[in-house]
């Protein structure tokens, strides 16, 4: 037999494009169209529907970037489409077709619309892959429908990562972006539509089968016969016969050992990215209206929704749609998952902030839907902290799903289903969908890839696949649901069943009782620049986390001690904004400029709210007086001021000095001595306790380095390894001078480089064992990376970097490709390098990106260099990212262990406050063991007045600690959602609180009832 396979496949391509797809609608009749252009920001539907519209003719140019136009389609259902009995032809139905000027076929990155009835009821969205609106009506009945059309620009374009003017309304051009081409009533031929789905499924499967597989040829010949039967001039009349010709190959069942796939509808909606938050609100309405409309037609359809914030937006702005969603939750079709407020970045949020993602998210799902989410769902975040398994377990969840790790540049993860072990030993069942996508359309290529790449073969037989258009929203389509039905059992394809994530994980637990274990962080070998881009946002995040810590601490203390009113609503609103801004395209710094304008406004509001709460609480606690008091929100003492307490502070011993030694300047406070040369570099750093030199011989610390930073792609996201090969040391200075003032002794260095300018202050304070560095930078570079380097005379085989509720160790060598790929790492407030008996800690108040490496010197010794990534300058998607003024602070503490590193991290981020008051304030909670840190003190979420105390072991060692709580009547252990759990082993109640034994890095939450309330609630003898 001659091989005409390629000829037949080419014939099929043309048949589908030119004859089959255009035959979907038998009849089309244009509606009368009118328009109302919104001036400024979007307005509610009620106001828009009642506005004055003007008639337009199609095609019609519309849509200045980021503008909104409401289109009204009006007319009548054509009577001639019906027979004399008033019925439509068999196998047809009426739809409205809207073409806003779509280009390509990807929704979410161009014009989008939402259809409404005149009474404000939402129909569904219109987009390139779902450009229809449902309609029912008798012959000659009126049609009146509205479409809110968003003229969103395609900011991404071809992902050339060039500067774009579309990132704000102010910079975007005025010319209309779109041409509306159709607003019509149409008669859909359902048989033709079913034929298109049959052909799409078989064609996709066929092209994934090998040329020597008989199944491929059976499908091809069936499709060839189908094309012979289907008359291009009468598709409608021959579609049924054409379907019958391919029925056999479409119903041939899958092999019993075929891979199983659980498919779940999904719509990854970035809460902000190449569009602002306000547009995401509308994307949610468009996507979720599509979803519930599909659920009405397809009872088997299931859809997973992960973000409480997005559902809260729908509740606030689209209450009628939210009610429909709640009804679908009851039927089991709309499935809340994820359990967090947003799908956040996982590396950078602090421990308490990550806990609050679960507290707020899971509480929302419980209160609104009665659902306790068990799956943590973050498919698109940029790497995964090793602390997350414990936090997941502490929230009451037990499964984890993600996808992004498949983007690794160098190394492939060896598992798709495994137990992920965190820093404290907690293990969470984890799954990476082997389809390597979270926006599947259930194509033959995607399903074949899922089966081929699945790495648990022989152990497990099932993987998960989320299907539905995403990133910009859109979600599943009726075509995807049709695809799922056809591949439920289809020879040559994996078996696919629509179900829930819970059903998937329960099956995995049954059939795969001993999955492999991955211990430690899940490092994404990509998007390393996201630890540094948009520094102001990262600084705002860090500052907001600590301001809210202080506000809750002092407000809870004032409520517990003085009966002050606790500001629940203000704190909740502020936390919601912090958590929203931790979204995985916002905090990492890869959104458009408009997003960061909103972010900075939110951070300013959070700061104002927190400062107001702190001021009011401190006044209630310390009273009014003329005593100068120091306020310490840290979990460790600050001189004479106890941890979490308020007291008058005695001046620290020792007077910092600065003197000249030749061309050098020497800072000394009796604890640390620093030598700075004429270049403004630190050539010596010695702590008096050890007398040991921290700076490597022949090297200089405090070295600023400027690197060319042009990644291969993903401009704001990536730092590529080749940046290291083109850079310069910034050693030229304009001036170096010294000063002694009330804060201590300091050396001030001024540098200019490129078009930027920098003023650095190196300061030793009385009683401080650390050198403080303060940078004021006018940053005007583009496509450059600024790093701060410290070469230490330390033989460190690993570095320790703070993460949520603990720290992670990473090797300083590059023995393996996994080690080499980890050339930029995340750290929270501190990073530490050490050899046995000696170490150095570097702390910061707003920096996350670091790198650590070591070399062997000519003298045989080892130099371990720690570098902090201070600023970047990407040009896409925000061409002005990071330009302007920045203030950064860093500290370096020689002779430090892990405990001192933890201390420095808290010191840098929780500076002492000074207030005038009448009295000291003793700590509300005391902990006897210095490694056990109190991370949060607040009142309970249920507003009962109970006290919540969250603490953790910070040094990676077992610790026994007494926790004393003022006025404690009873103490219990709770999960993150403040629900009672079993007391940990070894916990015993004491007269003042509880004695606990914590394993390394263990996180615990206590719930305390006040003694006075316990006595009132106790039963009385009669």
PDB file of C-alpha atoms in Angstrom, residues 16-175:
ATOM      1  CA  UNK A  16     -11.310  21.469   8.948  1.00  0.00           C
ATOM      2  CA  UNK A  17     -10.183  25.045   8.373  1.00  0.00           C
ATOM      3  CA  UNK A  18     -12.107  25.864   5.205  1.00  0.00           C
ATOM      4  CA  UNK A  19     -15.233  23.721   5.339  1.00  0.00           C
ATOM      5  CA  UNK A  20     -15.971  22.099   8.681  1.00  0.00           C
ATOM      6  CA  UNK A  21     -15.367  24.967  11.100  1.00  0.00           C
ATOM      7  CA  UNK A  22     -17.160  27.608   8.965  1.00  0.00           C
ATOM      8  CA  UNK A  23     -20.243  25.356   8.879  1.00  0.00           C
ATOM      9  CA  UNK A  24     -20.857  25.540  12.620  1.00  0.00           C
ATOM     10  CA  UNK A  25     -23.608  28.126  12.176  1.00  0.00           C
ATOM     11  CA  UNK A  26     -26.296  27.423   9.590  1.00  0.00           C
ATOM     12  CA  UNK A  27     -27.787  30.893   9.679  1.00  0.00           C
ATOM     13  CA  UNK A  28     -26.510  34.246  10.981  1.00  0.00           C
ATOM     14  CA  UNK A  29     -28.420  37.519  11.295  1.00  0.00           C
ATOM     15  CA  UNK A  30     -26.863  40.781  12.410  1.00  0.00           C
ATOM     16  CA  UNK A  31     -28.315  42.653  15.374  1.00  0.00           C
ATOM     17  CA  UNK A  32     -28.603  46.397  15.709  1.00  0.00           C
ATOM     18  CA  UNK A  33     -25.649  47.587  17.748  1.00  0.00           C
ATOM     19  CA  UNK A  34     -25.248  50.655  19.939  1.00  0.00           C
ATOM     20  CA  UNK A  35     -22.475  51.663  22.322  1.00  0.00           C
ATOM     21  CA  UNK A  36     -21.785  53.544  25.516  1.00  0.00           C
ATOM     22  CA  UNK A  37     -18.182  54.485  26.290  1.00  0.00           C
ATOM     23  CA  UNK A  38     -17.287  54.660  29.975  1.00  0.00           C
ATOM     24  CA  UNK A  39     -15.348  57.701  31.015  1.00  0.00           C
ATOM     25  CA  UNK A  40     -12.545  56.502  33.276  1.00  0.00           C
ATOM     26  CA  UNK A  41     -12.743  53.445  35.490  1.00  0.00           C
ATOM     27  CA  UNK A  42     -15.372  50.700  35.076  1.00  0.00           C
ATOM     28  CA  UNK A  43     -18.839  51.345  36.476  1.00  0.00           C
ATOM     29  CA  UNK A  44     -21.487  48.942  37.847  1.00  0.00           C
ATOM     30  CA  UNK A  45     -23.732  47.163  35.389  1.00  0.00           C
ATOM     31  CA  UNK A  46     -26.870  48.898  36.655  1.00  0.00           C
ATOM     32  CA  UNK A  47     -25.409  52.304  35.832  1.00  0.00           C
ATOM     33  CA  UNK A  48     -24.089  51.204  32.449  1.00  0.00           C
ATOM     34  CA  UNK A  49     -27.277  49.483  31.331  1.00  0.00           C
ATOM     35  CA  UNK A  50     -29.256  52.612  32.156  1.00  0.00           C
ATOM     36  CA  UNK A  51     -26.900  54.920  30.273  1.00  0.00           C
ATOM     37  CA  UNK A  52     -27.542  56.604  26.921  1.00  0.00           C
ATOM     38  CA  UNK A  53     -26.303  54.537  23.971  1.00  0.00           C
ATOM     39  CA  UNK A  54     -25.594  55.688  20.407  1.00  0.00           C
ATOM     40  CA  UNK A  55     -26.008  53.552  17.307  1.00  0.00           C
ATOM     41  CA  UNK A  56     -22.864  52.257  15.586  1.00  0.00           C
ATOM     42  CA  UNK A  57     -22.196  50.404  12.350  1.00  0.00           C
ATOM     43  CA  UNK A  58     -19.928  47.375  12.191  1.00  0.00           C
ATOM     44  CA  UNK A  59     -17.037  47.089  11.711  1.00  0.00           C
ATOM     45  CA  UNK A  60     -16.451  49.628  14.472  1.00  0.00           C
ATOM     46  CA  UNK A  61     -13.136  50.838  15.887  1.00  0.00           C
ATOM     47  CA  UNK A  62     -13.191  51.022  19.670  1.00  0.00           C
ATOM     48  CA  UNK A  63     -11.183  50.738  22.804  1.00  0.00           C
ATOM     49  CA  UNK A  64      -8.480  53.083  23.964  1.00  0.00           C
ATOM     50  CA  UNK A  65      -6.058  50.964  26.086  1.00  0.00           C
ATOM     51  CA  UNK A  66      -7.585  50.013  29.449  1.00  0.00           C
ATOM     52  CA  UNK A  67     -10.912  51.650  28.598  1.00  0.00           C
ATOM     53  CA  UNK A  68     -14.379  50.105  28.793  1.00  0.00           C
ATOM     54  CA  UNK A  69     -17.149  50.231  26.187  1.00  0.00           C
ATOM     55  CA  UNK A  70     -20.610  48.759  26.694  1.00  0.00           C
ATOM     56  CA  UNK A  71     -22.212  47.365  23.533  1.00  0.00           C
ATOM     57  CA  UNK A  72     -25.921  46.705  23.206  1.00  0.00           C
ATOM     58  CA  UNK A  73     -27.239  44.188  20.711  1.00  0.00           C
ATOM     59  CA  UNK A  74     -30.940  44.372  19.899  1.00  0.00           C
ATOM     60  CA  UNK A  75     -33.279  42.842  17.361  1.00  0.00           C
ATOM     61  CA  UNK A  76     -35.492  39.781  16.975  1.00  0.00           C
ATOM     62  CA  UNK A  77     -35.120  36.052  16.648  1.00  0.00           C
ATOM     63  CA  UNK A  78     -35.627  35.477  12.894  1.00  0.00           C
ATOM     64  CA  UNK A  79     -39.026  33.872  12.350  1.00  0.00           C
ATOM     65  CA  UNK A  80     -37.880  32.250   9.109  1.00  0.00           C
ATOM     66  CA  UNK A  81     -35.589  29.911  11.061  1.00  0.00           C
ATOM     67  CA  UNK A  82     -38.630  28.111  12.498  1.00  0.00           C
ATOM     68  CA  UNK A  83     -41.041  25.690  10.871  1.00  0.00           C
ATOM     69  CA  UNK A  84     -44.808  26.103  10.885  1.00  0.00           C
ATOM     70  CA  UNK A  85     -45.056  24.449  14.289  1.00  0.00           C
ATOM     71  CA  UNK A  86     -42.697  27.032  15.748  1.00  0.00           C
ATOM     72  CA  UNK A  87     -39.771  24.630  16.097  1.00  0.00           C
ATOM     73  CA  UNK A  88     -36.151  25.002  15.066  1.00  0.00           C
ATOM     74  CA  UNK A  89     -34.588  22.380  12.789  1.00  0.00           C
ATOM     75  CA  UNK A  90     -33.538  19.255  14.665  1.00  0.00           C
ATOM     76  CA  UNK A  91     -30.064  19.469  16.137  1.00  0.00           C
ATOM     77  CA  UNK A  92     -29.877  23.258  16.145  1.00  0.00           C
ATOM     78  CA  UNK A  93     -30.053  25.965  18.767  1.00  0.00           C
ATOM     79  CA  UNK A  94     -29.857  29.737  18.934  1.00  0.00           C
ATOM     80  CA  UNK A  95     -26.784  31.599  20.167  1.00  0.00           C
ATOM     81  CA  UNK A  96     -25.554  35.143  20.045  1.00  0.00           C
ATOM     82  CA  UNK A  97     -22.124  35.586  18.496  1.00  0.00           C
ATOM     83  CA  UNK A  98     -19.889  38.477  19.526  1.00  0.00           C
ATOM     84  CA  UNK A  99     -16.552  39.321  17.917  1.00  0.00           C
ATOM     85  CA  UNK A 100     -14.950  42.236  19.734  1.00  0.00           C
ATOM     86  CA  UNK A 101     -12.000  42.197  17.361  1.00  0.00           C
ATOM     87  CA  UNK A 102     -10.229  39.154  18.710  1.00  0.00           C
ATOM     88  CA  UNK A 103      -6.829  38.257  17.311  1.00  0.00           C
ATOM     89  CA  UNK A 104      -5.322  34.808  17.626  1.00  0.00           C
ATOM     90  CA  UNK A 105      -7.146  32.387  19.865  1.00  0.00           C
ATOM     91  CA  UNK A 106      -5.746  32.911  23.367  1.00  0.00           C
ATOM     92  CA  UNK A 107      -8.150  34.506  25.830  1.00  0.00           C
ATOM     93  CA  UNK A 108      -7.053  36.675  28.736  1.00  0.00           C
ATOM     94  CA  UNK A 109      -4.459  38.751  26.895  1.00  0.00           C
ATOM     95  CA  UNK A 110      -6.701  40.899  24.722  1.00  0.00           C
ATOM     96  CA  UNK A 111     -10.247  42.242  24.573  1.00  0.00           C
ATOM     97  CA  UNK A 112     -12.714  40.503  26.867  1.00  0.00           C
ATOM     98  CA  UNK A 113     -16.436  40.924  27.392  1.00  0.00           C
ATOM     99  CA  UNK A 114     -19.144  39.992  29.871  1.00  0.00           C
ATOM    100  CA  UNK A 115     -22.725  39.532  28.719  1.00  0.00           C
ATOM    101  CA  UNK A 116     -25.730  40.850  30.677  1.00  0.00           C
ATOM    102  CA  UNK A 117     -29.479  40.797  30.397  1.00  0.00           C
ATOM    103  CA  UNK A 118     -31.287  44.134  30.795  1.00  0.00           C
ATOM    104  CA  UNK A 119     -32.129  43.283  34.432  1.00  0.00           C
ATOM    105  CA  UNK A 120     -28.404  42.967  35.244  1.00  0.00           C
ATOM    106  CA  UNK A 121     -28.276  39.164  35.242  1.00  0.00           C
ATOM    107  CA  UNK A 122     -24.911  37.889  34.027  1.00  0.00           C
ATOM    108  CA  UNK A 123     -24.992  35.495  31.067  1.00  0.00           C
ATOM    109  CA  UNK A 124     -21.351  34.556  30.500  1.00  0.00           C
ATOM    110  CA  UNK A 125     -18.169  35.996  29.070  1.00  0.00           C
ATOM    111  CA  UNK A 126     -17.093  36.351  25.463  1.00  0.00           C
ATOM    112  CA  UNK A 127     -13.514  35.682  24.390  1.00  0.00           C
ATOM    113  CA  UNK A 128     -11.735  34.225  21.346  1.00  0.00           C
ATOM    114  CA  UNK A 129     -12.450  30.617  22.393  1.00  0.00           C
ATOM    115  CA  UNK A 130     -15.962  31.245  23.740  1.00  0.00           C
ATOM    116  CA  UNK A 131     -17.405  34.087  21.677  1.00  0.00           C
ATOM    117  CA  UNK A 132     -21.029  33.030  22.069  1.00  0.00           C
ATOM    118  CA  UNK A 133     -23.804  33.950  24.499  1.00  0.00           C
ATOM    119  CA  UNK A 134     -26.665  31.539  25.199  1.00  0.00           C
ATOM    120  CA  UNK A 135     -30.107  32.667  24.075  1.00  0.00           C
ATOM    121  CA  UNK A 136     -33.594  31.229  24.090  1.00  0.00           C
ATOM    122  CA  UNK A 137     -36.558  32.700  22.300  1.00  0.00           C
ATOM    123  CA  UNK A 138     -39.514  31.930  20.108  1.00  0.00           C
ATOM    124  CA  UNK A 139     -39.831  33.010  16.509  1.00  0.00           C
ATOM    125  CA  UNK A 140     -39.878  36.794  16.286  1.00  0.00           C
ATOM    126  CA  UNK A 141     -39.210  37.307  20.012  1.00  0.00           C
ATOM    127  CA  UNK A 142     -37.111  40.344  20.968  1.00  0.00           C
ATOM    128  CA  UNK A 143     -33.394  40.205  21.680  1.00  0.00           C
ATOM    129  CA  UNK A 144     -31.826  42.725  24.036  1.00  0.00           C
ATOM    130  CA  UNK A 145     -28.388  42.025  25.498  1.00  0.00           C
ATOM    131  CA  UNK A 146     -25.432  44.033  26.755  1.00  0.00           C
ATOM    132  CA  UNK A 147     -21.717  43.271  26.669  1.00  0.00           C
ATOM    133  CA  UNK A 148     -19.254  45.065  28.924  1.00  0.00           C
ATOM    134  CA  UNK A 149     -16.136  45.087  26.742  1.00  0.00           C
ATOM    135  CA  UNK A 150     -12.682  45.661  28.226  1.00  0.00           C
ATOM    136  CA  UNK A 151     -10.061  47.077  25.864  1.00  0.00           C
ATOM    137  CA  UNK A 152      -7.156  45.387  27.587  1.00  0.00           C
ATOM    138  CA  UNK A 153      -3.917  45.713  25.622  1.00  0.00           C
ATOM    139  CA  UNK A 154      -1.800  42.689  24.815  1.00  0.00           C
ATOM    140  CA  UNK A 155       1.119  43.745  27.014  1.00  0.00           C
ATOM    141  CA  UNK A 156       2.961  40.465  26.534  1.00  0.00           C
ATOM    142  CA  UNK A 157       2.904  40.583  22.743  1.00  0.00           C
ATOM    143  CA  UNK A 158       5.441  38.128  21.396  1.00  0.00           C
ATOM    144  CA  UNK A 159       7.355  38.099  24.696  1.00  0.00           C
ATOM    145  CA  UNK A 160      10.222  40.059  23.249  1.00  0.00           C
ATOM    146  CA  UNK A 161      10.671  41.715  26.677  1.00  0.00           C
ATOM    147  CA  UNK A 162      11.103  45.178  25.212  1.00  0.00           C
ATOM    148  CA  UNK A 163       9.847  48.274  27.055  1.00  0.00           C
ATOM    149  CA  UNK A 164       6.110  48.735  26.660  1.00  0.00           C
ATOM    150  CA  UNK A 165       4.043  51.903  27.051  1.00  0.00           C
ATOM    151  CA  UNK A 166       0.940  49.902  28.006  1.00  0.00           C
ATOM    152  CA  UNK A 167       1.838  49.435  31.668  1.00  0.00           C
ATOM    153  CA  UNK A 168      -0.176  52.436  32.883  1.00  0.00           C
ATOM    154  CA  UNK A 169      -3.095  54.471  31.630  1.00  0.00           C
ATOM    155  CA  UNK A 170      -0.920  57.580  31.628  1.00  0.00           C
ATOM    156  CA  UNK A 171       1.716  56.180  29.265  1.00  0.00           C
ATOM    157  CA  UNK A 172      -0.537  54.122  26.988  1.00  0.00           C
ATOM    158  CA  UNK A 173      -1.290  55.560  23.518  1.00  0.00           C
ATOM    159  CA  UNK A 174      -4.779  56.886  22.766  1.00  0.00           C
ATOM    160  CA  UNK A 175      -5.511  55.057  19.515  1.00  0.00           C
TER     161      UNK A 175
END
